[in-house]
């Protein structure tokens, strides 16, 4: 996994872990990460979606529905707070790294995560 994340993108990954925990899931999947990005009302992702005239609230609700449909881990089966990255999320992070390199950016930002 790449190590050169901006503070905002590190926070997004940490908050995705919290969302996974709150939903009884043992791994961070792309919808967890996306929900964090789309919940940042003053963030760049919401700004982009608003410029595209997207229905941000509907996107949030649909993303939460995806999270609700992910499998849940019984409490105590893996222990609280022990959340791992899914293969799909690792793929997202690697692609974000690739996008940052293509753009000749030193760090992986929220924009790269969205791409």
One Martini backbone bead per residue (centre of mass of N, CA, C, O) as a GRO file, in nm:
protein
  115
    1UNK     BB    1   0.098   0.035   0.021
    2UNK     BB    2   0.088   0.342   0.014
    3UNK     BB    3   0.246   0.638   0.204
    4UNK     BB    4   0.168   0.927   0.036
    5UNK     BB    5  -0.042   1.086   0.221
    6UNK     BB    6  -0.247   1.305   0.301
    7UNK     BB    7  -0.415   1.413   0.565
    8UNK     BB    8  -0.698   1.387   0.437
    9UNK     BB    9  -0.664   1.092   0.332
   10UNK     BB   10  -0.602   0.969   0.608
   11UNK     BB   11  -0.868   1.051   0.740
   12UNK     BB   12  -1.051   0.896   0.546
   13UNK     BB   13  -0.949   0.614   0.623
   14UNK     BB   14  -1.013   0.635   0.925
   15UNK     BB   15  -1.321   0.695   0.884
   16UNK     BB   16  -1.381   0.431   0.734
   17UNK     BB   17  -1.325   0.256   0.979
   18UNK     BB   18  -1.551   0.368   1.155
   19UNK     BB   19  -1.783   0.290   0.968
   20UNK     BB   20  -1.732  -0.009   0.973
   21UNK     BB   21  -1.763  -0.045   1.276
   22UNK     BB   22  -2.055   0.079   1.301
   23UNK     BB   23  -2.150  -0.165   1.083
   24UNK     BB   24  -2.003  -0.445   1.154
   25UNK     BB   25  -1.727  -0.432   0.992
   26UNK     BB   26  -1.395  -0.581   0.906
   27UNK     BB   27  -1.386  -0.396   0.642
   28UNK     BB   28  -1.266  -0.183   0.400
   29UNK     BB   29  -1.465  -0.040   0.163
   30UNK     BB   30  -1.532   0.174  -0.085
   31UNK     BB   31  -1.798   0.290   0.042
   32UNK     BB   32  -1.666   0.400   0.298
   33UNK     BB   33  -1.479   0.602   0.158
   34UNK     BB   34  -1.693   0.754  -0.007
   35UNK     BB   35  -1.866   0.854   0.230
   36UNK     BB   36  -1.654   1.037   0.345
   37UNK     BB   37  -1.619   1.221   0.094
   38UNK     BB   38  -1.936   1.300   0.071
   39UNK     BB   39  -1.949   1.421   0.381
   40UNK     BB   40  -1.771   1.666   0.290
   41UNK     BB   41  -1.920   1.959   0.250
   42UNK     BB   42  -1.630   2.132   0.206
   43UNK     BB   43  -1.526   1.951  -0.004
   44UNK     BB   44  -1.412   1.860  -0.316
   45UNK     BB   45  -1.619   1.640  -0.387
   46UNK     BB   46  -1.878   1.801  -0.346
   47UNK     BB   47  -1.803   2.026  -0.539
   48UNK     BB   48  -1.799   1.853  -0.790
   49UNK     BB   49  -2.091   1.745  -0.775
   50UNK     BB   50  -2.227   2.024  -0.781
   51UNK     BB   51  -2.114   2.107  -1.063
   52UNK     BB   52  -2.277   1.841  -1.180
   53UNK     BB   53  -2.565   1.832  -1.045
   54UNK     BB   54  -2.570   1.645  -0.814
   55UNK     BB   55  -2.729   1.425  -0.579
   56UNK     BB   56  -2.589   1.408  -0.284
   57UNK     BB   57  -2.801   1.277  -0.095
   58UNK     BB   58  -2.854   1.034  -0.276
   59UNK     BB   59  -2.566   0.929  -0.275
   60UNK     BB   60  -2.546   0.882   0.026
   61UNK     BB   61  -2.784   0.684   0.049
   62UNK     BB   62  -2.673   0.473  -0.154
   63UNK     BB   63  -2.410   0.420  -0.002
   64UNK     BB   64  -2.540   0.322   0.261
   65UNK     BB   65  -2.682   0.082   0.128
   66UNK     BB   66  -2.425  -0.065   0.051
   67UNK     BB   67  -2.325  -0.097   0.340
   68UNK     BB   68  -2.575  -0.252   0.451
   69UNK     BB   69  -2.508  -0.503   0.241
   70UNK     BB   70  -2.277  -0.574   0.390
   71UNK     BB   71  -2.110  -0.771   0.572
   72UNK     BB   72  -2.123  -0.894   0.900
   73UNK     BB   73  -1.968  -0.894   1.220
   74UNK     BB   74  -1.953  -1.040   1.495
   75UNK     BB   75  -1.920  -0.961   1.802
   76UNK     BB   76  -1.590  -1.083   1.887
   77UNK     BB   77  -1.473  -1.232   1.636
   78UNK     BB   78  -1.234  -0.983   1.598
   79UNK     BB   79  -1.274  -0.729   1.732
   80UNK     BB   80  -1.249  -0.422   1.817
   81UNK     BB   81  -1.100  -0.225   1.554
   82UNK     BB   82  -1.046  -0.468   1.352
   83UNK     BB   83  -0.957  -0.331   1.050
   84UNK     BB   84  -0.945  -0.395   0.711
   85UNK     BB   85  -0.843  -0.411   0.386
   86UNK     BB   86  -0.967  -0.459   0.101
   87UNK     BB   87  -0.897  -0.541  -0.213
   88UNK     BB   88  -1.056  -0.306  -0.339
   89UNK     BB   89  -0.917  -0.083  -0.169
   90UNK     BB   90  -0.629  -0.138  -0.255
   91UNK     BB   91  -0.690  -0.071  -0.549
   92UNK     BB   92  -0.770   0.223  -0.504
   93UNK     BB   93  -0.499   0.314  -0.377
   94UNK     BB   94  -0.323   0.238  -0.620
   95UNK     BB   95  -0.471   0.418  -0.825
   96UNK     BB   96  -0.416   0.682  -0.676
   97UNK     BB   97  -0.112   0.661  -0.708
   98UNK     BB   98  -0.110   0.658  -1.016
   99UNK     BB   99  -0.244   0.935  -1.053
  100UNK     BB  100  -0.031   1.099  -0.905
  101UNK     BB  101   0.201   1.024  -1.097
  102UNK     BB  102   0.075   1.130  -1.360
  103UNK     BB  103   0.056   1.431  -1.215
  104UNK     BB  104   0.317   1.477  -1.044
  105UNK     BB  105   0.248   1.393  -0.751
  106UNK     BB  106   0.365   1.334  -0.431
  107UNK     BB  107   0.068   1.310  -0.326
  108UNK     BB  108  -0.220   1.158  -0.194
  109UNK     BB  109  -0.533   1.266  -0.258
  110UNK     BB  110  -0.866   1.296  -0.263
  111UNK     BB  111  -0.881   1.317  -0.571
  112UNK     BB  112  -0.743   1.043  -0.622
  113UNK     BB  113  -0.951   0.871  -0.475
  114UNK     BB  114  -1.186   0.942  -0.662
  115UNK     BB  115  -1.047   0.841  -0.930
   0.00000   0.00000   0.00000
